[in-house]
Coordinates of C-alpha atoms and ligand atoms in Angstrom, one line a residue:
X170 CA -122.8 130.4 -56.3
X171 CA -126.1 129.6 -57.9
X172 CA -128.3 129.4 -54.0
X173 CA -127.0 133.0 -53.3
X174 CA -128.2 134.7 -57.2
X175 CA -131.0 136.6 -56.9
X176 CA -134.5 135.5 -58.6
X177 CA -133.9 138.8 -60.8
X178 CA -130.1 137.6 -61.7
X179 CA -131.3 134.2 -62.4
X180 CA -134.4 135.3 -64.9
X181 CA -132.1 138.5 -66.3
X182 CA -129.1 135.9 -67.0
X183 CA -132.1 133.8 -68.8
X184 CA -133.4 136.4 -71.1
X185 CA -130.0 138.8 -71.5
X186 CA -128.0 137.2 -74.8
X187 CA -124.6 137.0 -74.2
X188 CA -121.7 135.5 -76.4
X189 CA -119.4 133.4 -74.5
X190 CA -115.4 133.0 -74.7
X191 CA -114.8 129.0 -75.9
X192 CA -111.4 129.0 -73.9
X193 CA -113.6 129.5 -70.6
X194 CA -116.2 127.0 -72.1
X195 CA -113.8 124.1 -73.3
X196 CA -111.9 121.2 -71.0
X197 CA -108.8 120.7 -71.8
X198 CA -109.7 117.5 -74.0
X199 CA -111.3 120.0 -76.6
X200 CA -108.5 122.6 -76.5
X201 CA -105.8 119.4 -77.1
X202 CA -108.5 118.8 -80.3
X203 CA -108.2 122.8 -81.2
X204 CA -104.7 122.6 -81.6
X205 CA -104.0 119.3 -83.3
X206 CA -106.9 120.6 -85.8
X207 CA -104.8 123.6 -86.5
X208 CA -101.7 121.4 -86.8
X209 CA -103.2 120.0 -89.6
X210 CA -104.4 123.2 -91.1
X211 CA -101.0 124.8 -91.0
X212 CA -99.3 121.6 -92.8
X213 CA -102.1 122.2 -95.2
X214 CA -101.7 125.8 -96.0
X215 CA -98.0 125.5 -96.6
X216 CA -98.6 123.1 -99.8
X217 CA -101.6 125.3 -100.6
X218 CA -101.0 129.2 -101.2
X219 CA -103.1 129.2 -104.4
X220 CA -105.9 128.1 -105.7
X221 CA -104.1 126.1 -108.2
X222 CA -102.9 124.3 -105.6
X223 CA -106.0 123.8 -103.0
X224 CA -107.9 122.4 -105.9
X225 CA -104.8 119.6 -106.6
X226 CA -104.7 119.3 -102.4
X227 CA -108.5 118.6 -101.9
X228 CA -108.7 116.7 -105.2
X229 CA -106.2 114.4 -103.9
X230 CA -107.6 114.1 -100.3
X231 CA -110.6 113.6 -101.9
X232 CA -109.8 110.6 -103.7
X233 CA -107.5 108.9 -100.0
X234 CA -111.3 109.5 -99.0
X235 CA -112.8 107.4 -101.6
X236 CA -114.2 110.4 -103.6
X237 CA -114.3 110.0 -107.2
X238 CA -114.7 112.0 -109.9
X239 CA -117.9 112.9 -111.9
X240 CA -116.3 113.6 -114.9
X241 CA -115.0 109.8 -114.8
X242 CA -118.5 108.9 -114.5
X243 CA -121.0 107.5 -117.3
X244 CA -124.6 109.2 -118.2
X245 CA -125.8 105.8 -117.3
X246 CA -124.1 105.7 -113.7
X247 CA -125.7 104.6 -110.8
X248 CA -125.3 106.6 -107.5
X249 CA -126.1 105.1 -104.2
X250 CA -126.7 107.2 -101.4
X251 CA -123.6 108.0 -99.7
X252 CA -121.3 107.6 -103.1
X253 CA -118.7 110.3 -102.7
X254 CA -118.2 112.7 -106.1
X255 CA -116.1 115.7 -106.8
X256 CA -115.7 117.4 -110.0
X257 CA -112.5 120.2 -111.0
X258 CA -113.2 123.0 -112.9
X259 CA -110.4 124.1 -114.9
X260 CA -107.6 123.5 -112.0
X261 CA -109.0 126.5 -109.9
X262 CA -112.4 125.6 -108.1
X263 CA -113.6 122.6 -106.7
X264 CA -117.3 120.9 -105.6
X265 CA -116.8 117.8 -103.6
X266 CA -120.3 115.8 -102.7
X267 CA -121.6 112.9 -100.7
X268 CA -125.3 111.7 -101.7
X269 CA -127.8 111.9 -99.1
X270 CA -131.1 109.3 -98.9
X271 CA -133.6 112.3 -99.9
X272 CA -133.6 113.3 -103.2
X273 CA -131.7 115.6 -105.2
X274 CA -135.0 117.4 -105.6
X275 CA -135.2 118.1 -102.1
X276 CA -132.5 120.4 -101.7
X277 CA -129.0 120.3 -100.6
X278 CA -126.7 121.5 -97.5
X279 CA -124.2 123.6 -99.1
X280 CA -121.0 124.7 -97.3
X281 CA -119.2 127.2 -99.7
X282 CA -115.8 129.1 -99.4
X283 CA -113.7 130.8 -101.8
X284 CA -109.6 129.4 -102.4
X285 CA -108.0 132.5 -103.9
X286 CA -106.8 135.0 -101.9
X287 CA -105.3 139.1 -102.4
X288 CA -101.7 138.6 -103.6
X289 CA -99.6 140.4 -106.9
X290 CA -100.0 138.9 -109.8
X291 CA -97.5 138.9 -112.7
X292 CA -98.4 140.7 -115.6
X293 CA -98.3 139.0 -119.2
X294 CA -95.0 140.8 -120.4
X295 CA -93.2 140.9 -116.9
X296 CA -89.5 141.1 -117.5
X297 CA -87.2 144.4 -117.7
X298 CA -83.9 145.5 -116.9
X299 CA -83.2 148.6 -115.4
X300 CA -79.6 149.8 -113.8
X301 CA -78.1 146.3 -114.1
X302 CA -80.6 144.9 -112.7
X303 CA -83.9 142.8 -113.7
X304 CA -87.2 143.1 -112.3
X305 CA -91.0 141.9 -113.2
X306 CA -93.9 143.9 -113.5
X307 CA -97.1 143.0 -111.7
X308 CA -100.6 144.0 -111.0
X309 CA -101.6 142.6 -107.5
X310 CA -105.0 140.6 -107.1
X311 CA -107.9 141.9 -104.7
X312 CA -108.3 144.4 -102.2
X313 CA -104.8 144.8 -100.9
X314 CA -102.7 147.2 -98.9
X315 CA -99.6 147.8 -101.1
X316 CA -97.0 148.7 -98.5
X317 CA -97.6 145.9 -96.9
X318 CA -96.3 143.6 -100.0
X319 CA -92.4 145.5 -99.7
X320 CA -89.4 144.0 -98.1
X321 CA -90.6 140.7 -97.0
X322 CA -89.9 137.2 -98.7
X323 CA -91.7 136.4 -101.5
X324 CA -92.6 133.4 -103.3
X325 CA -93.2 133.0 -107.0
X326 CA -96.1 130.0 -107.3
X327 CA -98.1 129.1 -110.4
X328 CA -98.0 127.7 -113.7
X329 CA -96.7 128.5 -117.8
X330 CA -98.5 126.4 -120.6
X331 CA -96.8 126.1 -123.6
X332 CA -98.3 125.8 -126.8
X333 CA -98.5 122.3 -127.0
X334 CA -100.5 122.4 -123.7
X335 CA -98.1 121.3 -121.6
X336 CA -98.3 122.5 -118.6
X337 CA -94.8 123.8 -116.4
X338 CA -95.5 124.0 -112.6
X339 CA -93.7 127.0 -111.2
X340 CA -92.7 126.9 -107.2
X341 CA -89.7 128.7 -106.4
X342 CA -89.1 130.3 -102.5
X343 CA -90.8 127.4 -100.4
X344 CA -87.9 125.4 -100.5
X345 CA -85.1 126.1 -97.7
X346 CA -82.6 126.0 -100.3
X347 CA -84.5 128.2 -102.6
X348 CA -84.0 132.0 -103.5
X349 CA -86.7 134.0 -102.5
X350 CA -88.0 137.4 -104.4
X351 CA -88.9 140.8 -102.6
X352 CA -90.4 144.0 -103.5
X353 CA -88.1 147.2 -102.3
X354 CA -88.9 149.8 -100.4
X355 CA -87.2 153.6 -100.3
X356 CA -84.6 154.2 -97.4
X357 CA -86.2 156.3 -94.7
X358 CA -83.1 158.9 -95.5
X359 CA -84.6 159.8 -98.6
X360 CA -88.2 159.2 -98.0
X361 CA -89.7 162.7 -97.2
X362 CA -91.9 163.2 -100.2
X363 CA -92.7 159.0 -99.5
X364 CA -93.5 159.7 -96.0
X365 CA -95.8 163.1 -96.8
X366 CA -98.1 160.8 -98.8
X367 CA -101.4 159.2 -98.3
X368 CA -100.7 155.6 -97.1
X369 CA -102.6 154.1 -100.3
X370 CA -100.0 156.6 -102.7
X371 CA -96.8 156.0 -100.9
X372 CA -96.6 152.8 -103.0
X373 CA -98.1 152.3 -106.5
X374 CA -99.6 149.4 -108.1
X375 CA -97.2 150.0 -110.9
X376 CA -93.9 150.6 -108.3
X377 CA -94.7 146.8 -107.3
X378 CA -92.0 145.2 -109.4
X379 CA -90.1 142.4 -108.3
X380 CA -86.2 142.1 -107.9
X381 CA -85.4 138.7 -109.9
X382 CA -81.5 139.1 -110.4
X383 CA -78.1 141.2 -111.6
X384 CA -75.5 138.7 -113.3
X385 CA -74.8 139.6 -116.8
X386 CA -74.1 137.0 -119.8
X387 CA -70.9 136.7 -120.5
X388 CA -71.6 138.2 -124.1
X389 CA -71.3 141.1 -124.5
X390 CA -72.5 141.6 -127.6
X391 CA -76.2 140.9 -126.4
X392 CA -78.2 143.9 -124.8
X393 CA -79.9 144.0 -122.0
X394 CA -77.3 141.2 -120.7
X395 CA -78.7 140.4 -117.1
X396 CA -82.2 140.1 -118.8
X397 CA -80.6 137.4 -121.6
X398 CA -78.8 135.4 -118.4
X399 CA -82.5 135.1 -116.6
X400 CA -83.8 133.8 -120.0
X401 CA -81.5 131.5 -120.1
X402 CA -81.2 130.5 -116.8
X403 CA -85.4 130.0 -117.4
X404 CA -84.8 128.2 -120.7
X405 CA -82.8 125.5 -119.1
X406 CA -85.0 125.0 -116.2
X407 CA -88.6 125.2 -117.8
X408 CA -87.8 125.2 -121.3
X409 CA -89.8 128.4 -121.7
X410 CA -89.2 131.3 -124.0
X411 CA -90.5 135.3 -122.8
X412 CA -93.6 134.7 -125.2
X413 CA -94.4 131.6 -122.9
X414 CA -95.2 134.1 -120.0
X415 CA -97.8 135.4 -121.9
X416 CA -99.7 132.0 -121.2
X417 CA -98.6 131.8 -117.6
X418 CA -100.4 132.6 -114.5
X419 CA -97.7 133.2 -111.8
X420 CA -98.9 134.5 -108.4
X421 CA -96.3 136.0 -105.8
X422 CA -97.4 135.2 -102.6
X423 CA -95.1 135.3 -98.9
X424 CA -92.3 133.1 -98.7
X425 CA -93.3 132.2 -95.1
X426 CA -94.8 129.3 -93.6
X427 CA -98.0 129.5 -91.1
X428 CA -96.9 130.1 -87.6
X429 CA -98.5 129.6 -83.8
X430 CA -98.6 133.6 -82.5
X431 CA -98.5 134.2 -79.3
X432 CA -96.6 132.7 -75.9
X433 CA -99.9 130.4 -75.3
X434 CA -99.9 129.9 -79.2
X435 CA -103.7 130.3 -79.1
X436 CA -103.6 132.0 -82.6
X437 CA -102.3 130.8 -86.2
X438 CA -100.5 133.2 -88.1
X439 CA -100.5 133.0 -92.0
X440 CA -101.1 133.9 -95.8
X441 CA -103.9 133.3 -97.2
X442 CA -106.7 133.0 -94.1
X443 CA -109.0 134.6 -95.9
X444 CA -110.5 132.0 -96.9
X445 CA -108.5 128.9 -96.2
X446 CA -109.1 128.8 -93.1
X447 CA -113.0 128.2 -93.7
X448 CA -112.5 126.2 -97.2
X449 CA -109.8 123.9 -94.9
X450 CA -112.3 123.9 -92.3
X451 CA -115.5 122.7 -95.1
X452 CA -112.8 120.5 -96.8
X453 CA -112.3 118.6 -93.9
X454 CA -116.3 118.5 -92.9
X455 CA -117.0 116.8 -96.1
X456 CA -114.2 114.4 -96.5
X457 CA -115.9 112.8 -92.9
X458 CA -119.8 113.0 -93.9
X459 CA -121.1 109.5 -94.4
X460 CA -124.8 108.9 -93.8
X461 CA -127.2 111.8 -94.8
X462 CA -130.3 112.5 -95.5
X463 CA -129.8 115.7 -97.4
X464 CA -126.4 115.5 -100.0
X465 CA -123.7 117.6 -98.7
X466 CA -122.2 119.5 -101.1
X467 CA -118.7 122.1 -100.6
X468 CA -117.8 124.3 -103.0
X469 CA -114.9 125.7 -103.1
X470 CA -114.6 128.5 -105.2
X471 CA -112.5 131.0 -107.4
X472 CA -112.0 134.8 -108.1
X473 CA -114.2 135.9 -104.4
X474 CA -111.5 138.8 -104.1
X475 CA -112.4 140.0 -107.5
X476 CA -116.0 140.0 -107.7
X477 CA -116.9 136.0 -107.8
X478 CA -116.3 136.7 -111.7
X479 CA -115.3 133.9 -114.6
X480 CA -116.6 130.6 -114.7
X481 CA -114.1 129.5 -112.1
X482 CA -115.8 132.6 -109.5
X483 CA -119.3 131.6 -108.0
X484 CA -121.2 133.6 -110.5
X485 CA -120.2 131.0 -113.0
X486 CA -122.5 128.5 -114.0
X487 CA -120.1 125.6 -112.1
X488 CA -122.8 124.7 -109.0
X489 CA -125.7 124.3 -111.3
X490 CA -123.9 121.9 -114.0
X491 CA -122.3 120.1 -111.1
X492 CA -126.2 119.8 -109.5
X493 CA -127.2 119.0 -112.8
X494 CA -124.9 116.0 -113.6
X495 CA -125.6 114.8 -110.3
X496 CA -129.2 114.7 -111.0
X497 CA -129.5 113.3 -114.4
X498 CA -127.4 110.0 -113.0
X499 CA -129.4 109.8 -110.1
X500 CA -132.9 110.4 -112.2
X501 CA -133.1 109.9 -115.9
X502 CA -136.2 111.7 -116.1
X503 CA -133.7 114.4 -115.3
X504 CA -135.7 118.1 -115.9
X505 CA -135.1 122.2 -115.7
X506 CA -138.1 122.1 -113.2
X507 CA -136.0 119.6 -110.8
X508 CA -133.1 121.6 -110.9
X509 CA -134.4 124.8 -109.6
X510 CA -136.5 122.7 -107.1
X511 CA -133.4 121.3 -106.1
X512 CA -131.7 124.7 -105.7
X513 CA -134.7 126.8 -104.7
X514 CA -134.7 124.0 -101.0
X515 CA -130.9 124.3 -100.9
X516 CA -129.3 125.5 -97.8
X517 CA -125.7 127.2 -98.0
X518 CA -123.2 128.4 -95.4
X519 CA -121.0 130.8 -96.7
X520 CA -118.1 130.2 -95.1
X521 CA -116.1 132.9 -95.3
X522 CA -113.9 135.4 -92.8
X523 CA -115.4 138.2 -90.4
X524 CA -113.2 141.0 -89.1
X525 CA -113.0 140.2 -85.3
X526 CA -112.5 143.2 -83.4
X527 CA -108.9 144.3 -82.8
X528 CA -107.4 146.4 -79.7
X529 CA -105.4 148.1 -81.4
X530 CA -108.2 149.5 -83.8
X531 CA -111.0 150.2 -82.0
X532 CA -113.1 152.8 -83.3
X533 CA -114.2 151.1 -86.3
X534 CA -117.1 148.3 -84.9
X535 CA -119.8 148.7 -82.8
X536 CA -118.7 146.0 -80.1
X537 CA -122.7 145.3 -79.6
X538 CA -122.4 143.4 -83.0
X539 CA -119.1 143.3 -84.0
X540 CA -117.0 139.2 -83.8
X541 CA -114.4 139.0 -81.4
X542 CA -111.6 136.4 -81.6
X543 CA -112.3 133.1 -79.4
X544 CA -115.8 134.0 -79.1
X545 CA -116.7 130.9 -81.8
X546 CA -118.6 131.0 -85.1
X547 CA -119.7 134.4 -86.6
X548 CA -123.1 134.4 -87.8
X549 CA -123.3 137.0 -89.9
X550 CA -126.7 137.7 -91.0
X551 CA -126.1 140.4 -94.0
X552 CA -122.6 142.0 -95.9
X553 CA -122.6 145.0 -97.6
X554 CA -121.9 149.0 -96.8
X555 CA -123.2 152.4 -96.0
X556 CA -127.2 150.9 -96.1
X557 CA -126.5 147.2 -96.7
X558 CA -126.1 147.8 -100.3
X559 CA -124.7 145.3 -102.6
X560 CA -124.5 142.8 -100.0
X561 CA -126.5 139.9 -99.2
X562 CA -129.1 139.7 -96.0
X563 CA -129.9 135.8 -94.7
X564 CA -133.5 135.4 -94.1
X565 CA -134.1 135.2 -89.8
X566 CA -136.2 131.7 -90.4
X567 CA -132.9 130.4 -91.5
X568 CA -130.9 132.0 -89.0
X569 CA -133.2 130.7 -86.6
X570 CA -133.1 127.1 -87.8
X571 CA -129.2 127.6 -87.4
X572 CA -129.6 129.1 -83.9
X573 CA -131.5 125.5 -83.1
X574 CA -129.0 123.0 -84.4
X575 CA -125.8 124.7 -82.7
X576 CA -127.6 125.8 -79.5
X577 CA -128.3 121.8 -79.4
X578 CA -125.3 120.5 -80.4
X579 CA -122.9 123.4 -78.4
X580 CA -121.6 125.1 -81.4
X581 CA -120.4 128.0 -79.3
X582 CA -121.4 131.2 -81.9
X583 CA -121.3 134.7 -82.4
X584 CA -123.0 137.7 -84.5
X585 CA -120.9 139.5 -86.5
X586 CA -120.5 142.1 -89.2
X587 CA -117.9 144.0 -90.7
X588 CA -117.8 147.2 -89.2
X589 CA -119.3 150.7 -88.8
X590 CA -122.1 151.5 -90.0
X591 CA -120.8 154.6 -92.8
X592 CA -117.3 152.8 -92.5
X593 CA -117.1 150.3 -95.1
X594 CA -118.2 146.8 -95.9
X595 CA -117.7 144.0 -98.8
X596 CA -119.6 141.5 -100.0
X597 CA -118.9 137.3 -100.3
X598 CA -120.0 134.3 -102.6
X599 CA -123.0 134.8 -100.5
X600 CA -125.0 136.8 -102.8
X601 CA -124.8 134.9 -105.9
X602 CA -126.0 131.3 -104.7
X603 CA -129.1 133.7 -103.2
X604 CA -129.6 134.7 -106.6
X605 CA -130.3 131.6 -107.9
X606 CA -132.8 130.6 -105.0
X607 CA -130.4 129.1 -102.2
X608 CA -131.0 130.1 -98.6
X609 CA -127.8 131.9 -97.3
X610 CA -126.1 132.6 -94.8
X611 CA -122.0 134.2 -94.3
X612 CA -121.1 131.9 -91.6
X613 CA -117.5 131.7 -90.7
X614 CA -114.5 132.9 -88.3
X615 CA -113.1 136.4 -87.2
X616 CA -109.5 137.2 -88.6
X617 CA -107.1 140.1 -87.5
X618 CA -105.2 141.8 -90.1
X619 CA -107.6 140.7 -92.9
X620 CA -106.1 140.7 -96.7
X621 CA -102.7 141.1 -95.5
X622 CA -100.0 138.7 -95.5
X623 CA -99.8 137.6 -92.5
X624 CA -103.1 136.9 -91.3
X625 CA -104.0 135.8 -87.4
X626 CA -107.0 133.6 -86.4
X627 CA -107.9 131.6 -83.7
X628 CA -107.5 128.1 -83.2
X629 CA -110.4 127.6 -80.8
X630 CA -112.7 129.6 -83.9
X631 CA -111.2 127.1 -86.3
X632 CA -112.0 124.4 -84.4
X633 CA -115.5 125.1 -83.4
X634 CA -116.3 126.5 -87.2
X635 CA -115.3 122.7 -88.6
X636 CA -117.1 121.0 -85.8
X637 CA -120.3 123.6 -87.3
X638 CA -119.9 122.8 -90.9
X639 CA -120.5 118.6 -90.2
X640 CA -123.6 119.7 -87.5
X641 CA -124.8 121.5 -90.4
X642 CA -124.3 118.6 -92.7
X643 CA -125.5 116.1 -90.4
X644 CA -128.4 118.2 -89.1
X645 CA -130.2 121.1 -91.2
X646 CA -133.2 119.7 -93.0
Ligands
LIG208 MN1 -113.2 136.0 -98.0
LIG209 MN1 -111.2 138.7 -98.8

């Protein structure tokens, strides 16, 4: 009871920081919103498991939304503010934007996430047969844990382009009537010498090979006759030859669809979290902006678990010719100067995934700054390891500009950061868009079981980190 705190608990509970659970802070209207937002999100990260696929997803979201595209757009356009624009690049990355009254020039609110995530990959040259049997060779995609990737369902997601240019769409193990494919793993009877090893040798990035089939062609003249019956069996589905892998990018990826966890399903279960859950969450945040004064911009990005490299990762050039297009039609007198004006007084959420603290591994955060699932948005103020190196540190002026525009609009947040001090770290698309002048900050939700694939976050975190991404496009100046 407030009457019977003392003047010392009352002025201590005023300057002592605390970070708040959002179950105990929400009515029961808000938690219906949590979950229906994560019904939503879980329909959407069925149909998108790559980032092949969350580029076609947004893109056509985009356009139900009256986005259009700015490569359909003439020089001589005219764009009024709040015209809605995305542009592709090359399938795999995506900037969707929504023109505010101030200019260009002014800077722009930025919310950007990354849409690939740590899978196997196949190699150019995959096929073999072995014992009767045929198999493909892979080399998995980002900071993995290998045993994980054995004896569960997988799913073969991706595309082959033939020489022509036509482009065959590969999706096989989504469909209830489709075969899955799996990754085998040694009997515990004869796993001694397995079972002595260091968890990261037990299973080797070239041991990840993928059990595709056994029947043999009926002729018998042919060697390798289980290989020649997948060829075939391939040749009259996709009309593809073996050489036509070599142009292919097919990612294996779980078979399984995202879950609820739990009895109170307060959690969602899936692959790929990290970082649908906050591109999802900035997708959905731009598709409802309408009337503001700086453009909002979300970019969605490629190749974050490899080092943000390739003009699809957020090193590439993608932002800036995006930002430059964008100006030239809204200015003619278009220059170099207004560009890096423009993203010199830009503003960016990195929206990507913190590691919430998990019971089950405790020794690894300091709890004093570590995230903690259902305690709302993580803030997370610099990435990096052992000294902060090659990470990326937001400035405090921005962090307190944040601080004001979710304290006053109850954004429920958190600090966060990835864990010990000595322990580890990694980095996000943060640092590169701070390279090139924009003000940055990681920004995002905490995730159990990071990188692995089945990944568990919050659907009150999900919820309040969308609700954060249109304050901060509605709000930061
Ligand atoms: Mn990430
Ligand atoms: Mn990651």
């Amino acid at each position: 009871m407030e009457e019977n705190k003392s003047a010392g608990q009352l002025l201590n509970e005023k300057l002592t920081y605390k970070s708040k659970n959002i179950w105990e802070n929400s009515n029961e209207d808000e938690k219906k919103l949590a979950f229906q937002f994560c019904e939503g999100y879980k329909q959407f990260l069925d149909r998108a498991k790559t980032e092949r696929e969350f580029t076609s997803e947004a893109v056509r979201k985009a356009e139900e939304n009256g986005f259009i595209s700015i490569d359909s757009l003439e020089l001589e356009a005219k764009l009024k503010p709040g015209a809605k624009v995305y542009q592709v690049n090359r399938n795999k990355s995506i900037i969707l934007g929504v023109i505010g009254r101030s200019g260009l020039e002014t800077g722009v609110n930025i919310v950007g996430a990354h849409i690939d995530s740590p899978r196997v990959d196949l190699k150019q040259n995959p096929i073999y047969e072995d014992t009767g049997m045929v198999l493909l060779k892979t080399h998995y995609y980002g900071g993995i844990k290998k045993y994980q990737w054995v004896t569960i369902p997988l799913a073969m997601h991706g595309v082959i382009v033939k020489t022509a240019g036509e482009i065959v769409d590969v999706k096989i193990g989504e469909d209830e009537s489709d075969p899955v494919f799996t990754i085998t793993d040694l009997l515990p009877h004869l796993a001694q010498d397995q079972m002595q090893k260091k968890m990261m040798d037990a299973i080797t990035g070239e041991g990840l090979n993928i059990l595709t089939g056994s029947i043999p062609s009926e002729d018998d003249k042919v060697k390798e006759r289980v290989k020649f019956n997948i060829l075939k069996i391939l040749n009259e589905r996709y009309k593809i030859t073996e050489e036509d892998f070599i142009s292919a990018e097919l990612e294996i990826v779980p078979a399984f669809k995202a879950k609820d966890v739990g009895i109170d399903r307060s959690f969602v279960g899936a692959y790929g979290q990290d970082d649908r859950v906050c591109s999802y969450g900035a997708l959905d945040a731009i598709l409802q902006v309408n009337n503001v004064e700086k453009t909002a911009v979300c970019y969605l990005s490629d190749k974050e678990e490899v080092g943000s490299m390739g003009n699809t990762g957020a090193q590439s050039a993608f932002l800036e010719n995006f930002l430059a297009k964008l100006m030239y039609i809204g200015n003619k007198k278009y220059n170099d100067i207004m560009l890096r004006s423009c993203l010199s007084k830009s503003k960016m959420l990195s929206a990507d995934v913190n590691s919430g603290v998990d019971p089950n591994y405790e020794g690894v955060q300091d709890k004093r700054n570590a995230s903690f699932m259902g305690k709302g948005l993580v803030l997370q103020k610099y990435t990096g390891s052992r000294g902060k190196v090659g990470g990326s540190e937001a400035n405090a002026e921005f962090i307190a500009e944040l601080r004001k525009i979710f304290n006053a609009n109850n954004i429920i947040w958190q600090t966060g950061e990835i864990g010990k001090v000595d322990l580890g770290g990694g980095g996000t698309i943060a640092q590169f868009l701070a390279n090139i002048g924009v003000e940055v900050i990681d920004c995002g939700v905490a995730v159990l079981s990071m990188h692995s694939p089945f990944e568990i976050t919050s659907k009150i975190d999900i919820y309040i980190m969308n609700k954060a991404y249109k304050v901060f496009y509605q709000e930061m100046k």
